[in-house]
Coordinates of C-alpha atoms in Angstrom, one line a residue:
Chain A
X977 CA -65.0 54.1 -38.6
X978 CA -67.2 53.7 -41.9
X979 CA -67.7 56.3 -43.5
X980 CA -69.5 57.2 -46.9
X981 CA -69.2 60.5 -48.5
X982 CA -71.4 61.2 -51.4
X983 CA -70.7 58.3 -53.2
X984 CA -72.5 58.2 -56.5
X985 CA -72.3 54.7 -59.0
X986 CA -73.8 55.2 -62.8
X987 CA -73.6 52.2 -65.1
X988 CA -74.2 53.7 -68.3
X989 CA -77.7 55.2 -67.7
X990 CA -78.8 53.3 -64.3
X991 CA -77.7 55.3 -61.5
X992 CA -77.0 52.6 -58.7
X993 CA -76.1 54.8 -56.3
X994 CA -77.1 58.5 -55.7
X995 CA -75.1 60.6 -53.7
X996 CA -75.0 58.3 -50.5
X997 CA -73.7 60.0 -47.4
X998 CA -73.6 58.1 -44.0
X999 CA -71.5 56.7 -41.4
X1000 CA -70.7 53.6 -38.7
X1001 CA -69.4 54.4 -36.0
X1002 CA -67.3 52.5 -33.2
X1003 CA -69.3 50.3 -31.0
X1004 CA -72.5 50.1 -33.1
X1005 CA -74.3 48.1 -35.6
X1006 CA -75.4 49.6 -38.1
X1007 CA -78.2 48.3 -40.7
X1008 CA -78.1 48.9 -44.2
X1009 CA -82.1 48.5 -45.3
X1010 CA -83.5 48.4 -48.3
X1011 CA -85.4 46.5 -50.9
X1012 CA -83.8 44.2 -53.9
X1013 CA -81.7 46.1 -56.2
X1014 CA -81.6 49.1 -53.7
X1015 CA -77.8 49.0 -54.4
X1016 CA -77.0 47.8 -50.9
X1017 CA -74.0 45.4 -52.5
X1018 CA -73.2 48.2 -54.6
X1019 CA -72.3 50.3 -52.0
X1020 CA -70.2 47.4 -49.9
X1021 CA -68.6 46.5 -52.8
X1022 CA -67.5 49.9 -53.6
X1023 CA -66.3 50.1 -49.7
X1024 CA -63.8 47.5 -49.8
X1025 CA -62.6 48.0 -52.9
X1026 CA -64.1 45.6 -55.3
X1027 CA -66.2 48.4 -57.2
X1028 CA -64.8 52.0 -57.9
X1029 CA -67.4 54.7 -57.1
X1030 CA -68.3 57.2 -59.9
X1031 CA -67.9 60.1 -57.6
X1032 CA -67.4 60.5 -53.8
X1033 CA -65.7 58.1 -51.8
X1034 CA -66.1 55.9 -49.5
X1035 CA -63.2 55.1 -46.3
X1036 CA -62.9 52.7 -43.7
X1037 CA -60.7 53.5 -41.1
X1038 CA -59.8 57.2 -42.1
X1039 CA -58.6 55.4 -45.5
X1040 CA -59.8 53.8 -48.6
X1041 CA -59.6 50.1 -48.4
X1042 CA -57.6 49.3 -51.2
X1043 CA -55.0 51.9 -49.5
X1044 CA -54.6 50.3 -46.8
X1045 CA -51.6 48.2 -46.8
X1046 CA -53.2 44.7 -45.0
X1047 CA -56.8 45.9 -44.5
X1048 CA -58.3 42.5 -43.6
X1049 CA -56.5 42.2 -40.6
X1050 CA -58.3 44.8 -40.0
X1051 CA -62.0 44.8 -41.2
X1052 CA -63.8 41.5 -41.8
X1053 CA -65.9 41.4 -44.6
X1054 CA -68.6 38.9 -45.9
X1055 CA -70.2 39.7 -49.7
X1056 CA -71.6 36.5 -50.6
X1057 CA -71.4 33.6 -48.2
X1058 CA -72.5 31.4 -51.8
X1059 CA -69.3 32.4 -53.9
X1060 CA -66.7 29.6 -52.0
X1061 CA -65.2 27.2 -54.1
X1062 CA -67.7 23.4 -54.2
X1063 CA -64.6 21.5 -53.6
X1064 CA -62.8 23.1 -51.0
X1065 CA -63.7 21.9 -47.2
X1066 CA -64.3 24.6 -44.6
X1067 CA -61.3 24.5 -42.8
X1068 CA -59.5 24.8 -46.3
X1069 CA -61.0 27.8 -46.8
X1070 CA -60.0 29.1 -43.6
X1071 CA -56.8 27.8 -43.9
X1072 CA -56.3 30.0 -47.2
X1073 CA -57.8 33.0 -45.8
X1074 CA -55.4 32.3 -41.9
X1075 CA -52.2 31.9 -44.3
X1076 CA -52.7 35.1 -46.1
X1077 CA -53.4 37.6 -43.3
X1078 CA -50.2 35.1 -41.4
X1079 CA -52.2 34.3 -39.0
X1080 CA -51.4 31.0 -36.6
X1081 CA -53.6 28.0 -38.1
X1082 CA -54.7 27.8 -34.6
X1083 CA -56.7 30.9 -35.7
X1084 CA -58.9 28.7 -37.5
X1085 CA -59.8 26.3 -34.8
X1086 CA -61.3 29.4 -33.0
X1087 CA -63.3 31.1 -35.4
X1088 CA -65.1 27.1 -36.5
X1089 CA -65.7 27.5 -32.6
X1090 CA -66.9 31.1 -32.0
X1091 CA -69.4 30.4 -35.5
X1092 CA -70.8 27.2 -34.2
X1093 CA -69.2 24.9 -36.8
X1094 CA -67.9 21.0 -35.9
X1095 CA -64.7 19.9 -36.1
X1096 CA -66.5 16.9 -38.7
X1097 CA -68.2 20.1 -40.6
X1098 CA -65.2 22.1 -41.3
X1099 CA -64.1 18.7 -42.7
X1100 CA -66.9 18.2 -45.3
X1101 CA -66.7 20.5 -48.9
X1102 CA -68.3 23.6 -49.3
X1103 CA -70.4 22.0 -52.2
X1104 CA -72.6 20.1 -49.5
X1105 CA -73.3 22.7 -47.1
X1106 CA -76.1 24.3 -46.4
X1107 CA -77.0 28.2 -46.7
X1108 CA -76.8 28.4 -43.3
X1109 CA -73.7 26.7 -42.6
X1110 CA -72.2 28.4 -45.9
X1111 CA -72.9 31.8 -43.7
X1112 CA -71.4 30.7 -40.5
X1113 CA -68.7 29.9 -42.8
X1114 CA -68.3 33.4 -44.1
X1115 CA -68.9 35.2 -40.4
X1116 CA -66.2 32.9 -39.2
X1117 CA -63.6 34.1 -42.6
X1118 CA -65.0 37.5 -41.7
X1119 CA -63.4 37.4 -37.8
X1120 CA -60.0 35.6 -38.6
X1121 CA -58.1 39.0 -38.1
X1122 CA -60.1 39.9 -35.1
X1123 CA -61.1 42.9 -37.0
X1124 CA -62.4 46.5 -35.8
X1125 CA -65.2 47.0 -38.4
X1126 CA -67.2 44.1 -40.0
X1127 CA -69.3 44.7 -43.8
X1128 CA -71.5 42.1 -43.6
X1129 CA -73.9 41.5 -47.1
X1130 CA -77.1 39.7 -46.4
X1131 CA -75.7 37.8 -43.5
X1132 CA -78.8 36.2 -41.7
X1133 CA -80.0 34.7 -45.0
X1134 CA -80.3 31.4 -45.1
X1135 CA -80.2 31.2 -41.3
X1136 CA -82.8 29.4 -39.1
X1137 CA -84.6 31.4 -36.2
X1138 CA -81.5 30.2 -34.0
X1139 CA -79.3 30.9 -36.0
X1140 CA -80.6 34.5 -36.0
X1141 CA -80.8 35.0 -32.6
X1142 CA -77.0 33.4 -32.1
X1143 CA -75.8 36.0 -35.0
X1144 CA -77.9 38.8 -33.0
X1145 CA -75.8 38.2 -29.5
X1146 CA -72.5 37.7 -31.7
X1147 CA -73.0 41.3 -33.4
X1148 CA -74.1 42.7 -29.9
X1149 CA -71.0 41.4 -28.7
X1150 CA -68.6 42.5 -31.0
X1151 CA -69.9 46.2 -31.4
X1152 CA -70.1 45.8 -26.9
X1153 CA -66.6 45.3 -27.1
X1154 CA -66.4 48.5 -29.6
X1155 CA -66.1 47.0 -33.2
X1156 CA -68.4 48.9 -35.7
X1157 CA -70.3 46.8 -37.7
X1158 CA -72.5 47.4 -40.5
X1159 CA -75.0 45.0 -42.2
X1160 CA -77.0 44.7 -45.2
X1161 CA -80.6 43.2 -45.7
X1162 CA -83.8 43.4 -47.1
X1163 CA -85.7 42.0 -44.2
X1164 CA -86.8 44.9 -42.0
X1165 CA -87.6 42.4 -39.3
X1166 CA -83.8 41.2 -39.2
X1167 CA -82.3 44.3 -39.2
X1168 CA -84.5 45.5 -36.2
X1169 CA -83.6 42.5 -34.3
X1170 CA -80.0 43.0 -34.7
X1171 CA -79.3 46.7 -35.8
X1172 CA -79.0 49.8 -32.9
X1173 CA -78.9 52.3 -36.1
X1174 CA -80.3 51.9 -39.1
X1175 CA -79.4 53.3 -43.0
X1176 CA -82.6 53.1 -45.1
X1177 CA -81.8 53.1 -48.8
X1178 CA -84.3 52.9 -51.9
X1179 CA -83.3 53.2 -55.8
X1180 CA -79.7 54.2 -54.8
X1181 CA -81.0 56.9 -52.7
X1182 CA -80.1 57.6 -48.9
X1183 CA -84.6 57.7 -47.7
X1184 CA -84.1 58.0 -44.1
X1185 CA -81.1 57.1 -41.1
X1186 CA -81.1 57.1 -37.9
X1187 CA -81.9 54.8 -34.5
X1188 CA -84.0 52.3 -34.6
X1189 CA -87.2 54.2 -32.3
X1190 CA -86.1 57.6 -34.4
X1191 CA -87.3 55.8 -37.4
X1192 CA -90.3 54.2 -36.0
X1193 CA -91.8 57.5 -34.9
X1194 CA -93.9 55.8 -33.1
X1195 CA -95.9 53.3 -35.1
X1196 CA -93.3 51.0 -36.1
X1197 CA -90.5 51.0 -38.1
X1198 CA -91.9 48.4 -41.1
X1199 CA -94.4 51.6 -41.2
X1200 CA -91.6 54.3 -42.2
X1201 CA -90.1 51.8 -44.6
X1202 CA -93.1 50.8 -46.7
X1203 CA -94.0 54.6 -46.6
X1204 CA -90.9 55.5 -47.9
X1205 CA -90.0 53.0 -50.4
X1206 CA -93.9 53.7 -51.7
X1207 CA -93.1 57.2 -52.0
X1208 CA -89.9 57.5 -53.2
X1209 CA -89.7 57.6 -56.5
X1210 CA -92.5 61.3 -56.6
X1211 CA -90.9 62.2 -53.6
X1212 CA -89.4 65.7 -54.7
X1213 CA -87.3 67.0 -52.1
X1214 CA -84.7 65.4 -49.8
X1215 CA -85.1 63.1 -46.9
X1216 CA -86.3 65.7 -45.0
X1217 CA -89.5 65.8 -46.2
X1218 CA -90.2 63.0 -43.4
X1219 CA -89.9 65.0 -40.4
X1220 CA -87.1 63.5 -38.0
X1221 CA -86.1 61.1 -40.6
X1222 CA -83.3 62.6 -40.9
X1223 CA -83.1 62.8 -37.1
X1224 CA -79.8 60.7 -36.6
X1225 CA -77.4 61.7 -40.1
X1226 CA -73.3 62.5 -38.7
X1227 CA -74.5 61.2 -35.0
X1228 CA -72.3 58.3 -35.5
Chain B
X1366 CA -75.6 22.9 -28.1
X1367 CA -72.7 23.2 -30.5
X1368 CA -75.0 24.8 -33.4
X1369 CA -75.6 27.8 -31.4
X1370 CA -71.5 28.6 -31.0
X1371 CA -69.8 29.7 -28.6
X1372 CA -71.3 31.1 -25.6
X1373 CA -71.8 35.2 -26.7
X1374 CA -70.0 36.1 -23.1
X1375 CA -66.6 34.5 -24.6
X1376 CA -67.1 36.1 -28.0
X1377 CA -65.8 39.4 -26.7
X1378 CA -62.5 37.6 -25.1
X1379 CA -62.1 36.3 -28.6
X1380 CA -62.5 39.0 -30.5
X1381 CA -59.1 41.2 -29.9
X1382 CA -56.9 40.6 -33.0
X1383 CA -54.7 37.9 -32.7
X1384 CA -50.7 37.9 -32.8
X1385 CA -49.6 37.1 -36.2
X1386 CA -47.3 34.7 -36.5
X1387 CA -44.5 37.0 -37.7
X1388 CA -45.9 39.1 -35.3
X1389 CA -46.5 41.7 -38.0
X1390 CA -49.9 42.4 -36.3
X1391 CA -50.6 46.1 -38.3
X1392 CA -52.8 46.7 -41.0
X1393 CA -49.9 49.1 -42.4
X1394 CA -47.5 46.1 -43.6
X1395 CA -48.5 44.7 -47.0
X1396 CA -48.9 41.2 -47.0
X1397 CA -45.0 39.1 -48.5
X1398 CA -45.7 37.9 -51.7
X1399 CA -44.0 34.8 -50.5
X1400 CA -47.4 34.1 -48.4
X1401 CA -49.2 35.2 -51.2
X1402 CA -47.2 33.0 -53.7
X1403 CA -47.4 29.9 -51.2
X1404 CA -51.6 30.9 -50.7
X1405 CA -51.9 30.6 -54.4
X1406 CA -49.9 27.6 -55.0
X1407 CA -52.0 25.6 -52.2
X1408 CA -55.0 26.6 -54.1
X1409 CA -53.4 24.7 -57.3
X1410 CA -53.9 21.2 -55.2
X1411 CA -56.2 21.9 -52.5
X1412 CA -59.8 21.3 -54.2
X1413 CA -60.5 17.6 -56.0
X1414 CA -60.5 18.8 -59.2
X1415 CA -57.0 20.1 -58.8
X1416 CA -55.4 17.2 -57.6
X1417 CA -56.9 15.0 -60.1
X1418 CA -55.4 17.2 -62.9
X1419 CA -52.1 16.9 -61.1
X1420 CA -52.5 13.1 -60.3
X1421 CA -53.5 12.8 -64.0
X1422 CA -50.5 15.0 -65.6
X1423 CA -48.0 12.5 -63.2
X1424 CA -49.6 9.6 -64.6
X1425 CA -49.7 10.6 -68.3
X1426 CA -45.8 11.6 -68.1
X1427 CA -45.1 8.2 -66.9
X1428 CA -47.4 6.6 -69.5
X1429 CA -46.3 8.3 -72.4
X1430 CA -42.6 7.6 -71.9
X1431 CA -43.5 4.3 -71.0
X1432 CA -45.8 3.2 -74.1
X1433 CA -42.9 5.0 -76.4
X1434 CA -40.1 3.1 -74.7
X1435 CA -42.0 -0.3 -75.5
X1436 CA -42.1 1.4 -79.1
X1437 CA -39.0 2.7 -80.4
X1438 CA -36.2 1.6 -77.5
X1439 CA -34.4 2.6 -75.1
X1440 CA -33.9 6.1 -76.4
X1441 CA -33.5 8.8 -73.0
X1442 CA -33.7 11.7 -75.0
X1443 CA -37.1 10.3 -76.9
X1444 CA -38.5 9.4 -74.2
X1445 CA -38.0 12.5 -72.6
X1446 CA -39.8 14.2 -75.4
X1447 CA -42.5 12.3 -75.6
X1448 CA -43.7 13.4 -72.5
X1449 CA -43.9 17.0 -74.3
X1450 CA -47.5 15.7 -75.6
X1451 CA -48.8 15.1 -72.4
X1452 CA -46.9 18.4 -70.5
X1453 CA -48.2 20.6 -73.8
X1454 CA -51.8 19.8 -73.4
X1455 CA -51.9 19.8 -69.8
X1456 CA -49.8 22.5 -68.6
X1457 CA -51.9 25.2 -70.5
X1458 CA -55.5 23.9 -68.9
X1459 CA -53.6 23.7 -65.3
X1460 CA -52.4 27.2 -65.9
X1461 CA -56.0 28.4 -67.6
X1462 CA -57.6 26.9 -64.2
X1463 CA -55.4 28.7 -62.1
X1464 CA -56.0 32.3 -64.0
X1465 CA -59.8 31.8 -64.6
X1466 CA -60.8 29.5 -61.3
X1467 CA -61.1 33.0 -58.7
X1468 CA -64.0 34.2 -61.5
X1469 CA -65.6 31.2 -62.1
X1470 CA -66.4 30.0 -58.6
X1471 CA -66.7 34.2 -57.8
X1472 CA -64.0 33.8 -55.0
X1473 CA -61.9 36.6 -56.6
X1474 CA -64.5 38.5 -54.2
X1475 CA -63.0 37.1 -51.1
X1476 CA -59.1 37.0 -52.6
X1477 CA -59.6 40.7 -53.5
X1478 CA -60.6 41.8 -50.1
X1479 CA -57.3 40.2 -48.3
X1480 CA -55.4 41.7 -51.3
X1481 CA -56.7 44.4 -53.0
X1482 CA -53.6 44.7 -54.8
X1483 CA -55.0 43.0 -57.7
X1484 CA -51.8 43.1 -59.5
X1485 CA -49.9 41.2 -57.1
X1486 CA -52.3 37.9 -56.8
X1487 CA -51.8 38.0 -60.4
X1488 CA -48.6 37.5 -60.4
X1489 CA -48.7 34.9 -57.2
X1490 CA -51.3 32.9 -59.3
X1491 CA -48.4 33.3 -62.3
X1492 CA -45.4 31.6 -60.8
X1493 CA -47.1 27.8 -59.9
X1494 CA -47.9 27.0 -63.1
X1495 CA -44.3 27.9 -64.7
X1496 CA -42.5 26.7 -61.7
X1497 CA -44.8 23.0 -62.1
X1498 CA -43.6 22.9 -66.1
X1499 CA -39.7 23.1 -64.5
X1500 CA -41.0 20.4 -62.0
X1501 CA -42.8 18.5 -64.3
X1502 CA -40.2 18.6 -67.1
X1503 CA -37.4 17.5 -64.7
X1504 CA -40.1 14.3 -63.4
X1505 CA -40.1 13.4 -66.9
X1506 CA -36.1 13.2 -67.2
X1507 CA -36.3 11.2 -64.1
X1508 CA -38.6 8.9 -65.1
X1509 CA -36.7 8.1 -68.5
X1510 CA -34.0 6.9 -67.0
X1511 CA -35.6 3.5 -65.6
X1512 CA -38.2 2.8 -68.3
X1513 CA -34.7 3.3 -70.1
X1514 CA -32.8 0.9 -68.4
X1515 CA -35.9 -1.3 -68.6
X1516 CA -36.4 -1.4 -71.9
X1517 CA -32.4 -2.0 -72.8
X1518 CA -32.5 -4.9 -70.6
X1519 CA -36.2 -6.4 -70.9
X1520 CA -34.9 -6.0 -75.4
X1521 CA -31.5 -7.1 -74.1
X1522 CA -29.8 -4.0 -76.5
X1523 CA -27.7 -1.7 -75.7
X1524 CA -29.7 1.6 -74.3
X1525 CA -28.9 4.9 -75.7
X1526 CA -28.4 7.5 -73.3
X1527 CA -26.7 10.5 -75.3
X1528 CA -28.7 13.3 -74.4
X1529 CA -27.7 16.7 -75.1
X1530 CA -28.0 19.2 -72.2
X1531 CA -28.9 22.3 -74.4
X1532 CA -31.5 19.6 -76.2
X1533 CA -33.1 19.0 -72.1
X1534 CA -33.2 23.2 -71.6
X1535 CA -34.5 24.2 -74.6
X1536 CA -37.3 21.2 -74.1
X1537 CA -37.8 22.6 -70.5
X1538 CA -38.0 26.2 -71.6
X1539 CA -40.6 25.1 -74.4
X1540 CA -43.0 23.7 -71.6
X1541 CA -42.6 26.5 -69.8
X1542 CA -43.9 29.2 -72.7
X1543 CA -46.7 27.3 -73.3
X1544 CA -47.5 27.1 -69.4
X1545 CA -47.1 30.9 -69.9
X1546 CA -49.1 31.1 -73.1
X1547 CA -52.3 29.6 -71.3
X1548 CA -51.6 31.5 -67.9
X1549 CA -51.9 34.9 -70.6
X1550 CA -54.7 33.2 -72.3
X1551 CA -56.5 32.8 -68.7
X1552 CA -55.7 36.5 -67.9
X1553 CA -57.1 37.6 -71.2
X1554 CA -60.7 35.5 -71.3
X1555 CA -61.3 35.1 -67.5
X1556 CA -63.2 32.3 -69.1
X1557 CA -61.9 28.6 -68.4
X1558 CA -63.9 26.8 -71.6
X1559 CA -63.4 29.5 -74.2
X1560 CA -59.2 29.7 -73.2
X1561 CA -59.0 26.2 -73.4
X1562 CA -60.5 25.9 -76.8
X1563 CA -58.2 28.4 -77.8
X1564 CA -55.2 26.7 -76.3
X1565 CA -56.1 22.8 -77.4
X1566 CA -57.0 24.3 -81.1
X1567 CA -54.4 26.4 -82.1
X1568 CA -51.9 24.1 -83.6
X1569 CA -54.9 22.7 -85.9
X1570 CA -55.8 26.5 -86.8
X1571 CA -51.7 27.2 -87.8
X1572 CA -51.9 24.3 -89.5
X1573 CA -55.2 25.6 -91.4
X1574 CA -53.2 29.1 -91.6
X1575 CA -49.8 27.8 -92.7
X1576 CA -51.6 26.2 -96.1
X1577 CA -53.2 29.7 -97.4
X1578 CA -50.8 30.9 -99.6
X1579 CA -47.7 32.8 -98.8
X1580 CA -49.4 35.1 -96.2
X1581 CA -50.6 32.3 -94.2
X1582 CA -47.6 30.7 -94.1
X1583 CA -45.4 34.0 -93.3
X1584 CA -48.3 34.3 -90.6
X1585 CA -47.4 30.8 -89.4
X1586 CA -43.6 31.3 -89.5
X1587 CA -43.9 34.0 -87.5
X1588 CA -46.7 33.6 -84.9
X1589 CA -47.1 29.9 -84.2
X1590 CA -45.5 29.4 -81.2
X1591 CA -45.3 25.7 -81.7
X1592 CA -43.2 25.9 -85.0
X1593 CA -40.8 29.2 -83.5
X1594 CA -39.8 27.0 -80.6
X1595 CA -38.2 24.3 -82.6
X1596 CA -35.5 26.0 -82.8
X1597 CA -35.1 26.3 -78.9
X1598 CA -34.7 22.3 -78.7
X1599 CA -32.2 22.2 -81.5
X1600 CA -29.7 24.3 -79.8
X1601 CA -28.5 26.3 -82.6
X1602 CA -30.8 29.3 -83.1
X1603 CA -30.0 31.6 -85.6
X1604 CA -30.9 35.2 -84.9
X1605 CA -33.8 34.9 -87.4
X1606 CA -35.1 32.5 -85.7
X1607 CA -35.0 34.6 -82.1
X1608 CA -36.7 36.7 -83.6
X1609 CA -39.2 34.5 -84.7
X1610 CA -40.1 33.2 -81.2
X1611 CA -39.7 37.1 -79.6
X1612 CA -42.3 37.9 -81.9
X1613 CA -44.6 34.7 -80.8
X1614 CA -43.8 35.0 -77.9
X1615 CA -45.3 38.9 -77.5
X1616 CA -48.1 37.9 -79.1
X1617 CA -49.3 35.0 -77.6
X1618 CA -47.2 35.8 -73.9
X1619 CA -47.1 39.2 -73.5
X1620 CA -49.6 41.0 -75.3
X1621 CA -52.5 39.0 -73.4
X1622 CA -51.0 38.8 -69.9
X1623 CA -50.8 42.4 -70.5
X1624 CA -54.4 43.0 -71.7
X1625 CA -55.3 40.8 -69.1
X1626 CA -53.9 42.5 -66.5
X1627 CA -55.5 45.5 -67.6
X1628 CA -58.9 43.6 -67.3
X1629 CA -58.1 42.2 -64.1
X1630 CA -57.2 45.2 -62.3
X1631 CA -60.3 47.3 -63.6
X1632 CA -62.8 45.0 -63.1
X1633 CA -65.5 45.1 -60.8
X1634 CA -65.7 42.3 -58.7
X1635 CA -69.3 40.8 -58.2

């Protein structure tokens, strides 16, 4: 349902993103690993048609984003749970989001519910909520149109331990009842809690995809990824050169 | 436990897309601009800030007419104009805000996800601001007319109330360019402080320009929007003078929105 085929990104000299090739498919979550400044936001941005890709492309739904005629109805997408206007409440902000996509207002009532946010929260300004909350707040603006496939950036930061394992049986949920959802972090440990699949990128570079025990090859997945980040950069050959890391590429 | 949500087994039940309210439920209609228009116009008045430059633009309008009727009479027309000051300052920053807001507060990245036909929030963002100079123009007519009456009879003279229609359009249509002037100016900079500068300080800049010889005052007779919509009030514009405005107009109106638009439709979001 996500699917990116050899998208590259240069900015001037810094190559962002090199030739990136996988796919999300329905029913799964799918987690998009890497370190800072791997060009994990890149890549979303360039999915949902905030960033154009140099070459390749990148489709949701059989179709680029930005071609599809209402796409949030759609797919749900949260970049950056920070980037909400200070002086708008909650509810205002779902309000906006309900009204564009012509949804009932009623709409918004359930997604403050399904996310976990009071009636008093959704009430208070954006400015004075916390990271957490500002998250719940995106998750929630993510599901309005009870989408199919949900691009999640760096959803679980900010979140407490609860918070992570009430985002972990949300995701399950959704993909259970067959959405495909794919999620960016930096923290191995949250993507392994939450992920069935996993993408690992490095220096714009595709290092390694496939299920979660593919990866760990049995000593642990935070094993593969320090190994590969470490190396990458004298690494000559593809991502084969890890045997079976490669193991789950077009099984989505 | 209310932090935790709702329980995960009712999650699924909830996650089905629900019936728009049109019931245009398909991602293969395009959202009508008249949402998008109505979406952008709530934005104009749903944060603080925005209604306290609204509640402050009603006020001043009432003010200013006020203060001049104590001043020079019960004049209607003067009156009317003298809320121009207020409108002229004011419109411009409400219409910078509106352009330049989505960038500063980085929620162009969730507008351009439920549109990502850029070109088309654009122009949603574009119609508020003009239609609030028509609104705000006719308040000021309306308010006139009492602090009018008020005067005459609080002076005990006669009031005045010729007022020439053409005089009341061409006022109205001046408000409205230079709404439209700092909606372009907004497109262009994507930068609240730097268009409003630009906006507030033009008039002292002409004024500068219009001094330096015969260059700087053909530059001024031809570009400074302020002095080529005179004419507009007066109700009599010669063909020159058209001109004049058409070619102010395109360069502080069209040639920014149009750059602008540019801008805005190649830039990456982040």
């Amino acid at each position: 349902m996500i699917e990116f085929n050899h998208v590259s990104k240069i900015y001037g000299t810094v190559t962002a993103l090199d030739d990136v090739s996988f796919t999300v498919g329905a029913g799964s979550v799918t987690g998009f690993l890497g370190p800072n400044g791997a060009g994990k936001s890149t890549a979303l941005r360039i999915l949902v048609g905030l960033a154009r890709p140099s070459s390749g492309s990148a489709t949701v739904l059989g179709l680029p984003y930005a071609e599809m005629a209402g796409p949030a109805l759609r797919v749900g997408t949260l970049l950056d749970a920070g980037a909400r206007h200070p002086g708008r409440t909650g509810r205002e902000v779902l309000t906006l989001g309900a009204m564009t996509l012509g949804l009932p207002r009623t709409r918004v009532g359930e997604v403050l519910d399904l996310v976990g946010l009071t009636e008093r929260e959704s009430r208070r300004t954006v400015g004075g909520y916390s990271l957490g909350m500002r998250q719940r707040l995106g998750i929630a603006h993510a599901l309005l149109g009870g989408p199919e496939v949900l691009v999640l950036d760096e959803p679980a930061n900010g979140l407490d331990p609860q918070g992570i394992h009430w985002m972990r049986r949300l995701l399950r949920d959704l993909a259970d009842a067959g959405c495909a959802v794919l999620l960016s972090s930096h923290l191995l440990h949250e993507v392994e809690q939450v992920a069935d699949r996993i993408v690992m990128i490095g220096r714009g570079r595709v290092l390694a995809q496939g299920t979660v025990d593919e990866l760990s090859r049995g000593r642990g997945l935070e094993e593969t990824f320090l190994e590969l980040t470490a190396h990458e950069d004298r690494r000559s050959t593809g991502a084969g050169a890890f045997p079976g890391t490669d193991a789950g590429r077009g099984a989505a | 436990m209310s932090r935790a949500g709702r329980h995960p087994n009712d999650i699924a039940g909830a996650a089905p897309s629900p019936l728009t309210k049109d019931g245009t439920m398909t991602a293969t209609t395009p959202i009508p601009f008249r949402r998008l228009l109505l979406v952008e116009a709530r934005k104009l008045v749903d944060t603080r800030s925005g209604k306290i430059i609204t509640m402050v633009m009603l006020a001043l309008v009432v003010a200013s007419i006020a203060a001049r009727g104590a001043v020079v009479g019960p004049k209607s027309q003067t009156l009317v104009g003298t809320a121009g000051i207020a409108l002229g300052t004011l419109l411009p920053v409400l219409a910078i805000l509106t352009m330049t807001g989505e960038w500063t507060h980085r929620t162009a990245l969730t507008t351009f996800v439920l549109e990502p036909r850029r070109h088309r929030v654009l122009a949603a963002k574009s119609l508020p601001p003009l239609l609030a100079a028509v609104a705000l123009s006719l308040f000021a007519m309306l308010v006139a007319v009492p602090i009018t009456a008020v005067v005459a009879v609080v002076r005990t003279i006669p009031a005045d109330w010729g007022v020439q229609p053409i005089w009341l359009l061409g006022w109205t249509g001046v408000n409205v360019l230079v709404a439209a002037q700092g909606l372009a100016l907004g497109a262009l900079l994507l930068n609240a402080p730097a268009a409003i500068v630009i906006s507030l300080s033009t008039p002292v800049l002409w004024a500068v320009v219009g001094r330096l010889g015969s260059v700087g005052a053909g530059l001024a007779e031809w570009l400074d929007l302020n002095t080529t919509c005179a004419p507009l009030v007066s109700g009599d514009m010669t063909w020159s003078e058209g001109a004049r405005l058409a070619a102010s107009a395109a360069f502080w109106i069209v040639l920014p929105m149009a750059a602008g638009l540019v801008r805005v439709l190649r830039k990456e979001v982040t």
